[in-house]
Amino acid sequence: MKRIPLLILGVAVTATLSAKTVTKVVEYDAGGTHFNGVSAVDPEREGKRPGVLLIPEYWGVNDYITSRATMLADIGYVAFVADMYGEGRVTKDSAEAGKWSGEVKGDRLMMRLRANAALEQLKAHPDVNPDQIAAIGFCFGGTTVLEMARSNFDVLGVVSFHGGLEKGDAESSPTIKPKVVVLHGSADPHVSDASVAALRDDLNAAEADWYMVAYGHAVHAFTNPAAGNDPSKGVAYNATADKRSWDAMRHFFDELFPDFVASGTH
């Protein structure tokens, strides 16, 4: 691979060129904070296409979430990873990750502002159809995309992978317009049955078009191989749930974007 500096539309980026997909670190500003998101696109695919916003786990914009963006770009979507902390901050320390994510979760106005800033970057991409946008999130990112749905962001639908299902704040809309999919580990000790029931009640009360899939024996972070293989710790990779949840997301996207044909089985 070759990394090259680029300047596109006045936005500084760094590109990683692979055989197909191009990923770029995209710098942008919002609310007095500087952010480093990541875009991923297949430059050989012609025409405007749907865009997918990705909200990372609480680790920040790391290789894992970038790989997910690449997977989406490889099948034809334009993907953009949101930087929810600023300056592209990333960590492998769970205490630090918990502190950073807690600050954002504790200030839902900040969460919405930062998610919206990333969404605007995605919508402005020259290959994106701005009327065909979805958002997906993992763990902390799942919490964020549910907040986006509750706030009626300009997206057709959202997908939460093993996300926190805590209740939204007082700014939540009484009616939810984006479609909602929740992909949940049935054995996740970090999400109580009461939280699942409360989310169900909230989505029903808001007249949302939604569904949830619970994967048997899957615990928290079931899509991330870096989570290890010991479910007794409450955080572990589950290859079956990973594949099934990704397939569920793709099926949902087929529903959201019926005129778009994704490529491959990746």
Short mmCIF file of N, CA and C in Angstrom, two decimals, residues 93-261:
data_model
loop_
_atom_site.label_atom_id
_atom_site.label_comp_id
_atom_site.label_asym_id
_atom_site.label_seq_id
_atom_site.Cartn_x
_atom_site.Cartn_y
_atom_site.Cartn_z
N ASP A 93 -6.71 1.54 26.03
CA ASP A 93 -6.92 1.50 27.47
C ASP A 93 -8.41 1.63 27.77
N SER A 94 -9.00 0.63 28.40
CA SER A 94 -10.45 0.63 28.62
C SER A 94 -10.89 1.76 29.56
N ALA A 95 -10.05 2.09 30.53
CA ALA A 95 -10.41 3.19 31.44
C ALA A 95 -10.46 4.51 30.69
N GLU A 96 -9.50 4.73 29.83
CA GLU A 96 -9.48 5.96 29.03
C GLU A 96 -10.65 5.98 28.06
N ALA A 97 -10.91 4.85 27.41
CA ALA A 97 -12.04 4.76 26.49
C ALA A 97 -13.35 5.02 27.22
N GLY A 98 -13.48 4.46 28.42
CA GLY A 98 -14.69 4.68 29.20
C GLY A 98 -14.87 6.14 29.58
N LYS A 99 -13.78 6.81 29.91
CA LYS A 99 -13.83 8.22 30.26
C LYS A 99 -14.28 9.05 29.06
N TRP A 100 -13.66 8.81 27.90
CA TRP A 100 -14.00 9.59 26.72
C TRP A 100 -15.45 9.36 26.29
N SER A 101 -15.84 8.10 26.24
CA SER A 101 -17.21 7.81 25.80
C SER A 101 -18.23 8.30 26.82
N GLY A 102 -17.86 8.22 28.10
CA GLY A 102 -18.77 8.71 29.14
C GLY A 102 -19.03 10.19 29.02
N GLU A 103 -18.01 10.94 28.65
CA GLU A 103 -18.18 12.38 28.46
C GLU A 103 -19.16 12.67 27.34
N VAL A 104 -19.09 11.90 26.26
CA VAL A 104 -19.99 12.12 25.13
C VAL A 104 -21.40 11.62 25.46
N LYS A 105 -21.49 10.44 26.07
CA LYS A 105 -22.82 9.92 26.42
C LYS A 105 -23.50 10.80 27.46
N GLY A 106 -22.70 11.43 28.30
CA GLY A 106 -23.28 12.30 29.33
C GLY A 106 -23.74 13.64 28.82
N ASP A 107 -23.41 13.95 27.58
CA ASP A 107 -23.81 15.22 26.97
C ASP A 107 -24.41 14.91 25.60
N ARG A 108 -25.71 14.61 25.58
CA ARG A 108 -26.33 14.17 24.34
C ARG A 108 -26.33 15.27 23.27
N LEU A 109 -26.31 16.51 23.68
CA LEU A 109 -26.19 17.59 22.69
C LEU A 109 -24.86 17.49 21.97
N MET A 110 -23.78 17.23 22.72
CA MET A 110 -22.46 17.04 22.12
C MET A 110 -22.48 15.83 21.19
N MET A 111 -23.07 14.74 21.65
CA MET A 111 -23.14 13.52 20.85
C MET A 111 -23.83 13.80 19.51
N ARG A 112 -24.96 14.49 19.56
CA ARG A 112 -25.69 14.77 18.33
C ARG A 112 -24.92 15.72 17.42
N LEU A 113 -24.29 16.73 18.01
CA LEU A 113 -23.53 17.69 17.21
C LEU A 113 -22.39 16.98 16.48
N ARG A 114 -21.67 16.11 17.17
CA ARG A 114 -20.52 15.45 16.55
C ARG A 114 -20.95 14.42 15.52
N ALA A 115 -22.04 13.70 15.80
CA ALA A 115 -22.54 12.76 14.81
C ALA A 115 -23.04 13.50 13.58
N ASN A 116 -23.68 14.62 13.77
CA ASN A 116 -24.20 15.38 12.63
C ASN A 116 -23.07 15.97 11.80
N ALA A 117 -21.99 16.41 12.45
CA ALA A 117 -20.85 16.95 11.71
C ALA A 117 -20.27 15.89 10.79
N ALA A 118 -20.16 14.66 11.27
CA ALA A 118 -19.66 13.57 10.43
C ALA A 118 -20.66 13.24 9.33
N LEU A 119 -21.94 13.26 9.66
CA LEU A 119 -22.96 12.99 8.65
C LEU A 119 -22.88 14.00 7.51
N GLU A 120 -22.64 15.25 7.83
CA GLU A 120 -22.54 16.28 6.79
C GLU A 120 -21.33 16.03 5.89
N GLN A 121 -20.23 15.51 6.47
CA GLN A 121 -19.07 15.16 5.65
C GLN A 121 -19.43 14.07 4.65
N LEU A 122 -20.15 13.06 5.12
CA LEU A 122 -20.57 11.98 4.24
C LEU A 122 -21.49 12.48 3.14
N LYS A 123 -22.47 13.27 3.51
CA LYS A 123 -23.44 13.76 2.52
C LYS A 123 -22.78 14.63 1.46
N ALA A 124 -21.69 15.29 1.82
CA ALA A 124 -21.01 16.18 0.88
C ALA A 124 -20.08 15.45 -0.07
N HIS A 125 -19.88 14.15 0.15
CA HIS A 125 -18.97 13.40 -0.73
C HIS A 125 -19.54 13.39 -2.14
N PRO A 126 -18.73 13.65 -3.16
CA PRO A 126 -19.26 13.77 -4.52
C PRO A 126 -19.88 12.49 -5.07
N ASP A 127 -19.56 11.33 -4.50
CA ASP A 127 -20.13 10.07 -4.99
C ASP A 127 -21.37 9.63 -4.22
N VAL A 128 -21.80 10.41 -3.23
CA VAL A 128 -22.93 10.02 -2.38
C VAL A 128 -24.23 10.63 -2.85
N ASN A 129 -25.26 9.82 -2.86
CA ASN A 129 -26.62 10.32 -3.01
C ASN A 129 -27.08 10.75 -1.62
N PRO A 130 -27.21 12.06 -1.36
CA PRO A 130 -27.50 12.51 0.00
C PRO A 130 -28.89 12.14 0.50
N ASP A 131 -29.72 11.62 -0.38
CA ASP A 131 -31.05 11.16 0.03
C ASP A 131 -31.05 9.68 0.39
N GLN A 132 -29.88 9.04 0.30
CA GLN A 132 -29.78 7.62 0.59
C GLN A 132 -28.63 7.39 1.58
N ILE A 133 -28.93 7.62 2.84
CA ILE A 133 -27.92 7.52 3.89
C ILE A 133 -28.42 6.60 5.00
N ALA A 134 -27.53 5.76 5.49
CA ALA A 134 -27.79 4.95 6.68
C ALA A 134 -26.65 5.17 7.66
N ALA A 135 -26.88 4.81 8.91
CA ALA A 135 -25.84 4.91 9.94
C ALA A 135 -25.78 3.61 10.71
N ILE A 136 -24.56 3.14 10.99
CA ILE A 136 -24.37 1.96 11.81
C ILE A 136 -23.39 2.29 12.93
N GLY A 137 -23.52 1.59 14.04
CA GLY A 137 -22.62 1.84 15.15
C GLY A 137 -22.37 0.59 15.96
N PHE A 138 -21.19 0.51 16.55
CA PHE A 138 -20.77 -0.64 17.33
C PHE A 138 -20.55 -0.23 18.77
N CYS A 139 -21.16 -0.95 19.71
CA CYS A 139 -21.04 -0.67 21.15
C CYS A 139 -21.43 0.79 21.44
N PHE A 140 -20.49 1.62 21.85
CA PHE A 140 -20.77 3.05 22.05
C PHE A 140 -21.40 3.65 20.79
N GLY A 141 -20.92 3.19 19.64
CA GLY A 141 -21.49 3.67 18.38
C GLY A 141 -22.94 3.26 18.20
N GLY A 142 -23.30 2.09 18.73
CA GLY A 142 -24.70 1.67 18.68
C GLY A 142 -25.59 2.60 19.48
N THR A 143 -25.10 2.99 20.66
CA THR A 143 -25.83 3.98 21.45
C THR A 143 -26.03 5.26 20.66
N THR A 144 -24.98 5.67 19.95
CA THR A 144 -25.03 6.93 19.20
C THR A 144 -26.02 6.88 18.05
N VAL A 145 -26.04 5.77 17.29
CA VAL A 145 -26.97 5.74 16.17
C VAL A 145 -28.42 5.66 16.65
N LEU A 146 -28.66 5.06 17.79
CA LEU A 146 -30.01 5.08 18.35
C LEU A 146 -30.40 6.50 18.74
N GLU A 147 -29.44 7.27 19.25
CA GLU A 147 -29.70 8.68 19.56
C GLU A 147 -29.99 9.45 18.28
N MET A 148 -29.29 9.12 17.21
CA MET A 148 -29.57 9.76 15.93
C MET A 148 -30.99 9.48 15.47
N ALA A 149 -31.42 8.24 15.62
CA ALA A 149 -32.79 7.90 15.23
C ALA A 149 -33.81 8.63 16.08
N ARG A 150 -33.56 8.65 17.39
CA ARG A 150 -34.49 9.34 18.28
C ARG A 150 -34.58 10.83 17.98
N SER A 151 -33.52 11.38 17.42
CA SER A 151 -33.48 12.80 17.08
C SER A 151 -33.85 13.06 15.63
N ASN A 152 -34.27 12.01 14.92
CA ASN A 152 -34.70 12.12 13.53
C ASN A 152 -33.64 12.77 12.64
N PHE A 153 -32.42 12.24 12.74
CA PHE A 153 -31.38 12.67 11.81
C PHE A 153 -31.82 12.34 10.38
N ASP A 154 -31.19 13.02 9.43
CA ASP A 154 -31.54 12.85 8.03
C ASP A 154 -30.91 11.57 7.47
N VAL A 155 -31.36 10.43 8.00
CA VAL A 155 -30.92 9.12 7.53
C VAL A 155 -32.16 8.25 7.35
N LEU A 156 -32.08 7.28 6.45
CA LEU A 156 -33.22 6.40 6.22
C LEU A 156 -33.33 5.33 7.29
N GLY A 157 -32.19 4.93 7.85
CA GLY A 157 -32.22 3.89 8.86
C GLY A 157 -30.92 3.81 9.63
N VAL A 158 -30.96 3.14 10.77
CA VAL A 158 -29.78 2.95 11.61
C VAL A 158 -29.70 1.50 12.04
N VAL A 159 -28.47 1.04 12.27
CA VAL A 159 -28.22 -0.32 12.76
C VAL A 159 -27.28 -0.24 13.95
N SER A 160 -27.71 -0.82 15.07
CA SER A 160 -26.87 -0.89 16.27
C SER A 160 -26.35 -2.31 16.41
N PHE A 161 -25.00 -2.45 16.42
CA PHE A 161 -24.36 -3.73 16.71
C PHE A 161 -23.90 -3.72 18.16
N HIS A 162 -24.39 -4.66 18.94
CA HIS A 162 -24.07 -4.79 20.37
C HIS A 162 -23.92 -3.42 21.04
N GLY A 163 -24.88 -2.56 20.80
CA GLY A 163 -24.85 -1.21 21.36
C GLY A 163 -25.45 -1.12 22.75
N GLY A 164 -25.07 -0.06 23.46
CA GLY A 164 -25.75 0.25 24.70
C GLY A 164 -27.16 0.73 24.39
N LEU A 165 -28.13 0.25 25.13
CA LEU A 165 -29.52 0.54 24.81
C LEU A 165 -30.17 1.48 25.81
N GLU A 166 -29.33 2.29 26.48
CA GLU A 166 -29.88 3.20 27.47
C GLU A 166 -30.81 4.22 26.83
N LYS A 167 -31.69 4.73 27.65
CA LYS A 167 -32.73 5.65 27.20
C LYS A 167 -32.13 6.96 26.69
N GLY A 168 -32.79 7.56 25.69
CA GLY A 168 -32.38 8.86 25.18
C GLY A 168 -32.74 9.97 26.15
N ASP A 169 -32.41 11.21 25.80
CA ASP A 169 -32.68 12.32 26.70
C ASP A 169 -34.00 13.00 26.35
N ALA A 170 -34.25 14.11 27.01
CA ALA A 170 -35.53 14.79 26.86
C ALA A 170 -35.74 15.38 25.48
N GLU A 171 -34.65 15.48 24.69
CA GLU A 171 -34.76 16.03 23.35
C GLU A 171 -35.24 15.00 22.32
N SER A 172 -35.43 13.76 22.74
CA SER A 172 -35.86 12.73 21.81
C SER A 172 -37.21 13.09 21.21
N SER A 173 -37.37 12.77 19.93
CA SER A 173 -38.60 13.08 19.23
C SER A 173 -39.71 12.13 19.67
N PRO A 174 -40.96 12.61 19.76
CA PRO A 174 -42.06 11.71 20.11
C PRO A 174 -42.35 10.70 19.02
N THR A 175 -41.91 10.99 17.79
CA THR A 175 -42.09 10.07 16.67
C THR A 175 -40.75 9.87 15.97
N ILE A 176 -40.36 8.63 15.75
CA ILE A 176 -39.08 8.31 15.13
C ILE A 176 -39.31 7.95 13.67
N LYS A 177 -38.63 8.68 12.77
CA LYS A 177 -38.80 8.46 11.35
C LYS A 177 -37.82 7.44 10.76
N PRO A 178 -36.52 7.48 11.10
CA PRO A 178 -35.61 6.47 10.53
C PRO A 178 -35.99 5.07 10.99
N LYS A 179 -35.82 4.10 10.11
CA LYS A 179 -36.02 2.72 10.50
C LYS A 179 -34.88 2.29 11.41
N VAL A 180 -35.16 1.37 12.33
CA VAL A 180 -34.19 1.01 13.36
C VAL A 180 -34.02 -0.50 13.41
N VAL A 181 -32.77 -0.95 13.38
CA VAL A 181 -32.45 -2.36 13.58
C VAL A 181 -31.46 -2.46 14.74
N VAL A 182 -31.76 -3.34 15.68
CA VAL A 182 -30.90 -3.56 16.84
C VAL A 182 -30.41 -5.00 16.79
N LEU A 183 -29.09 -5.18 16.68
CA LEU A 183 -28.46 -6.49 16.60
C LEU A 183 -27.73 -6.72 17.92
N HIS A 184 -28.26 -7.62 18.72
CA HIS A 184 -27.94 -7.69 20.15
C HIS A 184 -27.45 -9.07 20.54
N GLY A 185 -26.46 -9.12 21.40
CA GLY A 185 -26.02 -10.38 21.97
C GLY A 185 -26.93 -10.78 23.11
N SER A 186 -27.57 -11.93 23.00
CA SER A 186 -28.57 -12.31 24.01
C SER A 186 -27.94 -12.53 25.38
N ALA A 187 -26.62 -12.81 25.41
CA ALA A 187 -25.94 -13.05 26.69
C ALA A 187 -25.07 -11.86 27.10
N ASP A 188 -25.32 -10.70 26.53
CA ASP A 188 -24.52 -9.50 26.84
C ASP A 188 -24.80 -9.04 28.27
N PRO A 189 -23.81 -9.14 29.18
CA PRO A 189 -24.06 -8.76 30.57
C PRO A 189 -24.08 -7.25 30.77
N HIS A 190 -23.66 -6.49 29.74
CA HIS A 190 -23.61 -5.04 29.85
C HIS A 190 -24.93 -4.38 29.47
N VAL A 191 -25.87 -5.18 28.98
CA VAL A 191 -27.20 -4.66 28.61
C VAL A 191 -28.25 -5.49 29.33
N SER A 192 -28.95 -4.88 30.25
CA SER A 192 -29.92 -5.61 31.07
C SER A 192 -31.19 -5.91 30.28
N ASP A 193 -31.92 -6.91 30.74
CA ASP A 193 -33.22 -7.21 30.14
C ASP A 193 -34.16 -6.02 30.28
N ALA A 194 -33.99 -5.27 31.38
CA ALA A 194 -34.83 -4.08 31.58
C ALA A 194 -34.54 -3.03 30.51
N SER A 195 -33.26 -2.90 30.12
CA SER A 195 -32.90 -1.94 29.08
C SER A 195 -33.49 -2.35 27.73
N VAL A 196 -33.44 -3.64 27.44
CA VAL A 196 -34.03 -4.15 26.20
C VAL A 196 -35.52 -3.86 26.17
N ALA A 197 -36.19 -4.13 27.28
CA ALA A 197 -37.64 -3.89 27.35
C ALA A 197 -37.96 -2.41 27.24
N ALA A 198 -37.13 -1.57 27.87
CA ALA A 198 -37.37 -0.13 27.83
C ALA A 198 -37.19 0.41 26.41
N LEU A 199 -36.18 -0.09 25.70
CA LEU A 199 -35.98 0.33 24.32
C LEU A 199 -37.18 -0.09 23.47
N ARG A 200 -37.61 -1.32 23.65
CA ARG A 200 -38.79 -1.80 22.92
C ARG A 200 -39.99 -0.89 23.15
N ASP A 201 -40.22 -0.54 24.40
CA ASP A 201 -41.36 0.32 24.73
C ASP A 201 -41.20 1.71 24.13
N ASP A 202 -39.97 2.25 24.18
CA ASP A 202 -39.72 3.58 23.61
C ASP A 202 -39.96 3.60 22.11
N LEU A 203 -39.45 2.57 21.41
CA LEU A 203 -39.59 2.53 19.96
C LEU A 203 -41.06 2.34 19.56
N ASN A 204 -41.76 1.53 20.32
CA ASN A 204 -43.19 1.36 20.03
C ASN A 204 -43.96 2.64 20.28
N ALA A 205 -43.64 3.31 21.39
CA ALA A 205 -44.34 4.56 21.71
C ALA A 205 -44.07 5.64 20.66
N ALA A 206 -42.88 5.60 20.06
CA ALA A 206 -42.51 6.58 19.04
C ALA A 206 -42.95 6.16 17.64
N GLU A 207 -43.69 5.05 17.57
CA GLU A 207 -44.23 4.55 16.30
C GLU A 207 -43.11 4.28 15.29
N ALA A 208 -41.98 3.81 15.79
CA ALA A 208 -40.85 3.52 14.91
C ALA A 208 -41.08 2.23 14.14
N ASP A 209 -40.48 2.17 12.96
CA ASP A 209 -40.40 0.93 12.18
C ASP A 209 -39.10 0.27 12.61
N TRP A 210 -39.20 -0.80 13.39
CA TRP A 210 -38.00 -1.34 14.01
C TRP A 210 -38.09 -2.85 14.16
N TYR A 211 -36.92 -3.47 14.34
CA TYR A 211 -36.87 -4.85 14.78
C TYR A 211 -35.55 -5.10 15.48
N MET A 212 -35.53 -6.15 16.28
CA MET A 212 -34.34 -6.54 17.02
C MET A 212 -34.04 -8.00 16.75
N VAL A 213 -32.76 -8.32 16.61
CA VAL A 213 -32.31 -9.71 16.51
C VAL A 213 -31.38 -9.97 17.68
N ALA A 214 -31.67 -11.01 18.45
CA ALA A 214 -30.82 -11.40 19.57
C ALA A 214 -30.10 -12.68 19.20
N TYR A 215 -28.77 -12.65 19.26
CA TYR A 215 -27.96 -13.80 18.86
C TYR A 215 -27.61 -14.65 20.07
N GLY A 216 -28.01 -15.90 20.02
CA GLY A 216 -27.81 -16.79 21.15
C GLY A 216 -26.35 -16.97 21.52
N HIS A 217 -26.07 -16.90 22.82
CA HIS A 217 -24.74 -17.13 23.39
C HIS A 217 -23.75 -16.00 23.09
N ALA A 218 -24.16 -14.98 22.36
CA ALA A 218 -23.25 -13.88 22.04
C ALA A 218 -23.23 -12.88 23.18
N VAL A 219 -22.02 -12.41 23.53
CA VAL A 219 -21.87 -11.40 24.58
C VAL A 219 -21.49 -10.08 23.92
N HIS A 220 -21.01 -9.15 24.72
CA HIS A 220 -20.69 -7.82 24.20
C HIS A 220 -19.53 -7.89 23.20
N ALA A 221 -19.55 -6.99 22.22
CA ALA A 221 -18.48 -6.85 21.22
C ALA A 221 -18.34 -8.09 20.35
N PHE A 222 -19.45 -8.77 20.06
CA PHE A 222 -19.38 -10.05 19.36
C PHE A 222 -18.89 -9.94 17.91
N THR A 223 -18.80 -8.73 17.34
CA THR A 223 -18.32 -8.60 15.96
C THR A 223 -16.82 -8.34 15.87
N ASN A 224 -16.15 -8.14 16.98
CA ASN A 224 -14.75 -7.70 16.95
C ASN A 224 -13.80 -8.82 17.39
N PRO A 225 -13.00 -9.36 16.46
CA PRO A 225 -12.06 -10.42 16.84
C PRO A 225 -11.10 -10.02 17.96
N ALA A 226 -10.81 -8.73 18.11
CA ALA A 226 -9.91 -8.28 19.15
C ALA A 226 -10.51 -8.44 20.55
N ALA A 227 -11.81 -8.74 20.61
CA ALA A 227 -12.46 -8.91 21.91
C ALA A 227 -12.10 -10.23 22.58
N GLY A 228 -11.38 -11.09 21.88
CA GLY A 228 -10.98 -12.36 22.48
C GLY A 228 -12.03 -13.44 22.29
N ASN A 229 -11.79 -14.58 22.93
CA ASN A 229 -12.67 -15.73 22.72
C ASN A 229 -13.18 -16.34 24.01
N ASP A 230 -13.24 -15.54 25.07
CA ASP A 230 -13.71 -16.05 26.37
C ASP A 230 -15.01 -15.34 26.77
N PRO A 231 -16.16 -15.93 26.43
CA PRO A 231 -17.44 -15.28 26.75
C PRO A 231 -17.65 -15.05 28.24
N SER A 232 -16.96 -15.81 29.09
CA SER A 232 -17.15 -15.64 30.53
C SER A 232 -16.72 -14.27 31.01
N LYS A 233 -15.91 -13.58 30.20
CA LYS A 233 -15.48 -12.22 30.55
C LYS A 233 -16.54 -11.18 30.18
N GLY A 234 -17.58 -11.60 29.49
CA GLY A 234 -18.65 -10.67 29.12
C GLY A 234 -18.38 -9.92 27.84
N VAL A 235 -17.17 -10.06 27.29
CA VAL A 235 -16.77 -9.42 26.04
C VAL A 235 -16.01 -10.46 25.23
N ALA A 236 -16.52 -10.81 24.05
CA ALA A 236 -15.84 -11.85 23.27
C ALA A 236 -16.37 -11.84 21.84
N TYR A 237 -15.49 -12.25 20.94
CA TYR A 237 -15.87 -12.40 19.54
C TYR A 237 -16.70 -13.66 19.36
N ASN A 238 -17.69 -13.57 18.46
CA ASN A 238 -18.52 -14.72 18.12
C ASN A 238 -18.66 -14.72 16.61
N ALA A 239 -17.93 -15.61 15.94
CA ALA A 239 -17.88 -15.60 14.48
C ALA A 239 -19.24 -15.79 13.85
N THR A 240 -20.07 -16.64 14.44
CA THR A 240 -21.40 -16.88 13.88
C THR A 240 -22.27 -15.64 13.98
N ALA A 241 -22.28 -15.03 15.15
CA ALA A 241 -23.08 -13.81 15.33
C ALA A 241 -22.54 -12.66 14.49
N ASP A 242 -21.23 -12.62 14.31
CA ASP A 242 -20.62 -11.60 13.47
C ASP A 242 -21.15 -11.72 12.05
N LYS A 243 -21.06 -12.91 11.47
CA LYS A 243 -21.52 -13.10 10.09
C LYS A 243 -23.02 -12.86 9.97
N ARG A 244 -23.79 -13.41 10.88
CA ARG A 244 -25.24 -13.26 10.78
C ARG A 244 -25.67 -11.81 10.93
N SER A 245 -25.01 -11.07 11.81
CA SER A 245 -25.40 -9.67 12.00
C SER A 245 -25.01 -8.82 10.80
N TRP A 246 -23.85 -9.09 10.21
CA TRP A 246 -23.45 -8.35 9.00
C TRP A 246 -24.42 -8.65 7.86
N ASP A 247 -24.82 -9.92 7.73
CA ASP A 247 -25.80 -10.28 6.71
C ASP A 247 -27.13 -9.60 6.97
N ALA A 248 -27.51 -9.48 8.24
CA ALA A 248 -28.76 -8.81 8.58
C ALA A 248 -28.70 -7.34 8.19
N MET A 249 -27.55 -6.70 8.43
CA MET A 249 -27.39 -5.30 8.01
C MET A 249 -27.51 -5.17 6.50
N ARG A 250 -26.88 -6.07 5.76
CA ARG A 250 -26.95 -6.00 4.30
C ARG A 250 -28.37 -6.19 3.80
N HIS A 251 -29.10 -7.10 4.41
CA HIS A 251 -30.50 -7.30 4.03
C HIS A 251 -31.31 -6.03 4.30
N PHE A 252 -31.05 -5.40 5.43
CA PHE A 252 -31.72 -4.15 5.78
C PHE A 252 -31.40 -3.07 4.76
N PHE A 253 -30.14 -2.99 4.35
CA PHE A 253 -29.75 -2.00 3.34
C PHE A 253 -30.45 -2.27 2.01
N ASP A 254 -30.65 -3.53 1.67
CA ASP A 254 -31.40 -3.85 0.46
C ASP A 254 -32.82 -3.27 0.53
N GLU A 255 -33.37 -3.27 1.72
CA GLU A 255 -34.70 -2.69 1.93
C GLU A 255 -34.66 -1.17 1.84
N LEU A 256 -33.63 -0.57 2.44
CA LEU A 256 -33.54 0.89 2.43
C LEU A 256 -33.24 1.45 1.05
N PHE A 257 -32.41 0.71 0.30
CA PHE A 257 -31.92 1.19 -1.00
C PHE A 257 -32.29 0.18 -2.10
N PRO A 258 -33.56 0.04 -2.41
CA PRO A 258 -33.99 -1.03 -3.32
C PRO A 258 -33.44 -0.91 -4.74
N ASP A 259 -33.05 0.29 -5.15
CA ASP A 259 -32.55 0.48 -6.52
C ASP A 259 -31.03 0.33 -6.62
N PHE A 260 -30.39 0.09 -5.49
CA PHE A 260 -28.93 -0.04 -5.48
C PHE A 260 -28.56 -1.51 -5.38
N VAL A 261 -27.63 -1.94 -6.20
CA VAL A 261 -27.17 -3.33 -6.18
C VAL A 261 -25.76 -3.38 -5.63
#
